[in-house]
Amino acid sequence: EQKTVLITGASAGIGEAIAREFVEAAGGNIRLVLAARRADRLAELSQQLKQSGAQVHTAGLDVNDGAKIDAFFAALPSDYRDIDVLVNNAGKALGVEHAGNIRDEDVEEMFATNVLGLIKMTQTVIRGMKERNSGDIVQVGSIAGIESYPGGSIYCATKSAVRSFTQAVRKELISTKIRVMEIDPGAVETEFSLVRFGGDATKASKVYEGYEPLSAKDIADVVVFNCSRRANVVVAESVVFPSAQAGSY
Ligand code: NJP
């Protein structure tokens, strides 16, 4: 059966890897909706995935803006409207500062992307999934949502909000065939650190000194595995980190 998978933050890192992994697992028999702000990157990825047989719709979308999310859904081509799998992956950390030093705009942006955008995407997709009584929702959280760390107060708070929102939604949908899952990565080598340090590649490159981070594919493998369990199996939460991080969790 051909599924329609919607992935936010599909222009890089974990989201891009999840898109590739879904296409590979389905042998190309899949429809993808890829959303992120950098539409040029999505177009390039889409070209590659189409060569593997996938049908792909790309959309430049800033999840920080609720009105843009509404417009994005309204503009989905009719054969991409029944979303079987939603992967809420768009997210970011900005800076490594103690709480009192974090700029208001960074607080707002982290909450807008990681929490408000994810909530609105989830709410919108749930409506259709309820009508069809099927679907998978995958929230990309973080180990930061389970265990807070100095310099990450706001980021950790956003991911902890994702986790508690997700738990409640899972319970609300318990009598349906909609599965609500969360994956909580540890350190994964993507553009995450570059974004965190405002594009400073030197600072970003020092984050993983002394240990080997996961690859984006390591996370994508788990997401696709979890979604491919038989309907009765819900992998509610997957916490996946490089072994060197085990002590911090
Ligand atoms: O990061 P990166 P990751 N509207 O920077 C998109 C979590 N995580 O893949 O809009 C729409 O390579 C951005 O696209 P663009 C993390 O919190 C990571 O590592 O074009 N999209 C890009 O595609 C996040 O939730 C680590 O700039 C927006 C993507 O998000 C998820 O994993 C550890 C957007 C970010 O790609 C993916 O992050 C952990 C917006 N407003 C959790 N803003 C880790 N890497 O170590 C950003 O625990 N995006």
Coordinates of C-alpha atoms and ligand atoms in Angstrom, one line a residue:
E1 CA 0.0 0.0 0.0
Q2 CA 1.3 3.4 -0.9
K3 CA 1.7 5.8 2.0
T4 CA 1.9 9.6 2.1
V5 CA 4.6 10.8 4.5
L6 CA 4.9 14.5 5.5
I7 CA 8.2 15.6 6.9
T8 CA 9.0 19.0 8.3
G9 CA 12.6 20.2 8.3
A10 CA 13.4 17.9 5.4
S11 CA 15.9 20.2 3.8
A12 CA 18.8 18.9 6.0
G13 CA 20.1 16.6 8.6
I14 CA 17.7 14.2 10.3
G15 CA 14.6 15.2 8.2
E16 CA 16.4 14.7 4.9
A17 CA 17.7 11.3 6.1
I18 CA 14.2 10.2 7.2
A19 CA 12.9 11.1 3.7
R20 CA 15.7 9.0 2.0
E21 CA 15.1 6.1 4.4
F22 CA 11.3 6.0 3.8
V23 CA 11.8 6.0 0.1
E24 CA 14.4 3.2 0.3
A25 CA 12.2 1.1 2.6
A26 CA 9.2 1.5 0.3
G27 CA 11.2 0.7 -2.8
G28 CA 10.1 4.0 -4.2
N29 CA 6.4 3.2 -3.8
I30 CA 5.7 6.2 -1.6
R31 CA 4.4 9.8 -1.7
L32 CA 6.4 12.4 0.2
V33 CA 5.5 15.9 1.3
L34 CA 8.8 17.7 2.1
A35 CA 8.6 21.0 4.0
A36 CA 11.2 23.5 5.2
R37 CA 12.1 27.1 4.6
R38 CA 14.9 26.4 2.0
A39 CA 12.8 25.4 -1.0
D40 CA 15.9 25.2 -3.2
R41 CA 17.3 22.4 -1.1
L42 CA 14.0 20.5 -1.1
A43 CA 13.9 20.8 -4.9
E44 CA 17.3 19.1 -5.2
L45 CA 16.4 16.3 -2.7
S46 CA 13.1 15.8 -4.5
Q47 CA 14.9 15.3 -7.9
Q48 CA 17.0 12.6 -6.3
L49 CA 14.0 10.8 -4.6
K50 CA 11.9 10.9 -7.8
Q51 CA 14.7 9.0 -9.5
S52 CA 14.1 6.2 -7.0
G53 CA 10.4 6.2 -8.0
A54 CA 8.9 8.3 -5.2
Q55 CA 6.2 10.9 -5.8
V56 CA 7.3 14.1 -4.1
H57 CA 5.6 17.4 -3.3
T58 CA 7.9 20.1 -1.9
A59 CA 6.8 23.3 -0.1
G60 CA 8.7 26.2 1.3
L61 CA 7.2 26.4 4.8
D62 CA 8.2 28.3 7.9
V63 CA 6.5 26.4 10.8
N64 CA 6.9 29.5 13.0
D65 CA 3.9 31.1 11.3
G66 CA 0.5 29.5 12.0
A67 CA -1.1 31.2 9.0
K68 CA 1.6 29.8 6.7
I69 CA 0.9 26.3 8.1
D70 CA -2.8 26.8 7.2
A71 CA -1.9 28.0 3.7
F72 CA 0.5 25.1 3.2
F73 CA -2.2 22.5 4.0
A74 CA -4.7 24.4 1.9
A75 CA -2.3 24.3 -1.1
L76 CA -1.5 20.5 -0.9
P77 CA -2.4 18.8 -4.1
S78 CA -5.4 16.5 -3.6
D79 CA -3.5 13.3 -3.9
Y80 CA -1.1 14.4 -1.1
R81 CA -3.8 15.4 1.4
D82 CA -4.4 12.1 3.3
I83 CA -1.3 12.1 5.4
D84 CA -0.5 8.6 6.7
V85 CA 2.7 9.6 8.5
L86 CA 3.6 13.0 10.0
V87 CA 7.2 13.5 11.0
N88 CA 7.5 16.7 13.1
N89 CA 11.2 17.1 12.7
A90 CA 11.9 20.9 12.2
G91 CA 13.7 22.2 15.2
K92 CA 16.7 24.0 16.6
A93 CA 18.8 25.2 19.5
L94 CA 20.1 28.7 19.5
G95 CA 23.2 29.5 21.6
V96 CA 24.7 28.0 24.7
E97 CA 24.1 30.6 27.3
H98 CA 22.9 30.7 30.8
A99 CA 19.2 31.5 31.1
G100 CA 19.6 35.2 32.0
N101 CA 21.7 35.8 28.9
I102 CA 19.5 34.3 26.3
R103 CA 18.0 36.9 23.9
D104 CA 14.2 37.3 23.8
E105 CA 14.1 36.6 20.1
D106 CA 16.0 33.4 20.5
V107 CA 13.6 32.2 23.2
E108 CA 10.7 33.1 21.0
E109 CA 12.2 31.4 17.9
M110 CA 13.0 28.1 19.7
F111 CA 9.5 27.9 21.1
A112 CA 7.9 28.9 17.8
T113 CA 9.7 26.3 15.8
N114 CA 10.1 23.4 18.3
V115 CA 6.8 23.7 20.1
L116 CA 4.1 25.9 18.5
G117 CA 4.9 24.8 14.9
L118 CA 4.9 21.1 16.0
I119 CA 1.6 21.6 17.9
K120 CA -0.1 23.2 15.0
M121 CA 1.2 20.6 12.5
T122 CA 0.0 17.8 14.8
Q123 CA -3.5 19.3 15.4
T124 CA -4.1 19.8 11.7
V125 CA -3.0 16.3 10.7
I126 CA -4.8 14.6 13.5
R127 CA -8.2 15.8 12.1
G128 CA -7.8 13.9 8.8
M129 CA -6.2 10.9 10.6
K130 CA -9.2 10.7 12.9
E131 CA -11.6 10.7 10.0
R132 CA -9.7 7.8 8.4
N133 CA -9.0 6.2 11.8
S134 CA -5.3 5.6 10.9
G135 CA -2.0 7.2 10.8
D136 CA 1.4 7.6 12.5
I137 CA 2.7 10.7 14.2
V138 CA 6.4 10.9 14.9
Q139 CA 7.7 13.8 17.0
V140 CA 11.4 14.4 16.9
G141 CA 12.2 15.4 20.5
S142 CA 15.5 15.2 22.2
I143 CA 17.3 13.7 25.2
A144 CA 17.4 17.4 26.2
G145 CA 13.7 17.0 26.9
I146 CA 14.4 14.3 29.4
E147 CA 17.5 15.6 31.1
S148 CA 18.2 19.4 31.1
Y149 CA 21.7 20.8 31.0
P150 CA 23.4 24.1 31.7
G151 CA 23.4 26.4 28.6
G152 CA 20.4 24.6 27.2
S153 CA 17.6 25.8 29.5
I154 CA 15.3 27.0 26.7
Y155 CA 16.0 24.3 24.2
C156 CA 15.5 21.7 26.9
A157 CA 12.3 23.4 28.0
T158 CA 11.0 23.3 24.4
K159 CA 11.8 19.6 24.0
S160 CA 10.2 18.8 27.4
A161 CA 7.1 20.6 26.2
V162 CA 7.1 18.4 23.1
R163 CA 7.3 15.3 25.2
S164 CA 4.5 16.2 27.5
F165 CA 2.2 17.4 24.6
T166 CA 3.0 14.1 22.8
Q167 CA 2.2 12.0 25.9
A168 CA -1.2 13.6 26.3
V169 CA -2.0 13.2 22.5
R170 CA -1.0 9.6 22.6
K171 CA -3.5 9.0 25.5
E172 CA -6.2 11.0 23.8
L173 CA -5.9 8.8 20.7
I174 CA -5.6 5.5 22.6
S175 CA -8.9 4.1 21.3
T176 CA -8.0 4.9 17.7
K177 CA -5.7 3.4 15.2
I178 CA -3.5 6.4 15.2
R179 CA 0.0 5.8 16.7
V180 CA 1.8 8.6 18.4
M181 CA 5.5 8.1 18.7
E182 CA 8.5 10.1 19.8
I183 CA 12.2 9.8 19.0
D184 CA 14.7 11.5 21.4
P185 CA 18.1 11.7 19.8
G186 CA 21.4 12.4 21.5
A187 CA 24.2 14.0 19.5
V188 CA 23.7 13.7 15.8
E189 CA 26.1 15.1 13.2
T190 CA 24.0 17.5 11.2
E191 CA 23.8 21.3 10.7
F192 CA 22.3 21.5 14.2
S193 CA 25.5 22.8 15.8
L194 CA 26.2 25.2 13.0
V195 CA 22.7 26.7 13.5
R196 CA 23.2 26.7 17.3
F197 CA 26.4 28.8 17.0
G198 CA 25.0 31.2 14.5
G199 CA 27.0 29.8 11.5
D200 CA 30.3 29.7 13.4
A201 CA 31.9 26.6 11.9
T202 CA 34.9 26.6 14.3
K203 CA 32.7 26.6 17.4
A204 CA 30.3 24.0 15.8
S205 CA 33.2 21.7 15.0
K206 CA 34.3 21.6 18.6
V207 CA 31.0 20.2 19.9
Y208 CA 31.8 16.6 19.2
E209 CA 35.5 16.7 20.2
G210 CA 36.4 13.5 22.0
Y211 CA 33.5 11.3 20.8
E212 CA 31.7 10.2 17.7
P213 CA 28.2 11.5 17.2
L214 CA 25.4 9.5 15.5
S215 CA 24.7 10.0 11.9
A216 CA 21.3 11.3 10.7
K217 CA 20.8 7.9 9.2
D218 CA 21.1 6.2 12.6
I219 CA 18.0 8.2 13.7
A220 CA 16.2 7.7 10.3
D221 CA 16.6 3.9 10.6
V222 CA 14.8 3.9 13.9
V223 CA 12.0 6.1 12.8
V224 CA 11.3 4.0 9.7
F225 CA 11.6 0.8 11.7
N226 CA 9.1 2.0 14.3
C227 CA 6.6 3.1 11.6
S228 CA 6.9 -0.3 9.9
R229 CA 5.8 -2.3 13.0
R230 CA 2.5 -4.1 12.6
A231 CA -0.5 -1.9 13.5
N232 CA -0.9 -3.2 17.0
V233 CA 2.7 -2.2 18.0
V234 CA 3.4 1.3 19.3
V235 CA 7.0 2.2 19.9
A236 CA 6.0 5.1 22.1
E237 CA 9.4 6.5 22.8
S238 CA 12.9 5.8 21.4
V239 CA 15.8 7.3 23.1
V240 CA 18.9 7.0 20.9
F241 CA 22.3 8.4 21.7
P242 CA 26.0 7.6 20.9
S243 CA 27.5 5.4 23.6
A244 CA 29.8 8.1 24.8
Q245 CA 26.7 10.1 25.9
A246 CA 25.3 7.3 27.9
G247 CA 26.5 8.7 31.2
S248 CA 24.8 12.0 30.7
Y249 CA 21.4 10.5 30.3
Ligands
NJP1 O1 19.3 19.8 12.5 P1 19.5 20.6 11.1 P2 18.9 18.3 12.8 N1 10.3 26.1 9.6 O2 19.8 22.0 11.5 C1 14.4 23.0 9.6 C2 16.5 17.4 16.8 N2 17.7 17.0 17.5 O3 18.6 17.6 11.5 O4 13.9 25.7 7.2 C3 10.5 25.0 8.9 O5 20.5 19.9 10.2 C4 15.6 23.3 8.7 O6 15.2 23.7 7.4 P3 15.2 25.2 6.8 C5 16.4 18.9 16.6 O7 16.0 19.6 17.8 C6 18.9 17.1 16.9 O8 19.9 17.8 13.7 O9 15.4 25.0 5.4 N3 11.6 24.3 9.0 C7 16.2 21.9 8.6 O10 15.7 21.2 7.6 C8 15.4 19.0 15.5 O11 14.1 18.9 16.0 C9 20.1 16.7 17.6 O12 16.4 25.9 7.5 C10 12.6 24.7 9.9 C11 15.9 21.3 9.9 O13 14.8 22.0 10.5 C12 15.6 17.7 14.7 O14 16.4 16.9 15.6 C13 20.0 16.3 18.9 C14 12.4 25.8 10.6 C15 17.0 21.3 10.9 O15 18.1 20.6 10.4 C16 16.3 17.9 13.4 O16 17.5 18.6 13.6 C17 18.7 16.2 19.5 C18 11.3 26.6 10.5 N4 11.0 27.7 11.2 C19 17.6 16.6 18.8 N5 13.6 26.0 11.4 C20 21.4 16.8 17.0 N6 21.6 17.0 15.7 O17 22.4 16.6 17.7 C21 14.4 25.0 11.1 O18 18.7 15.7 20.7 N7 13.8 24.2 10.2

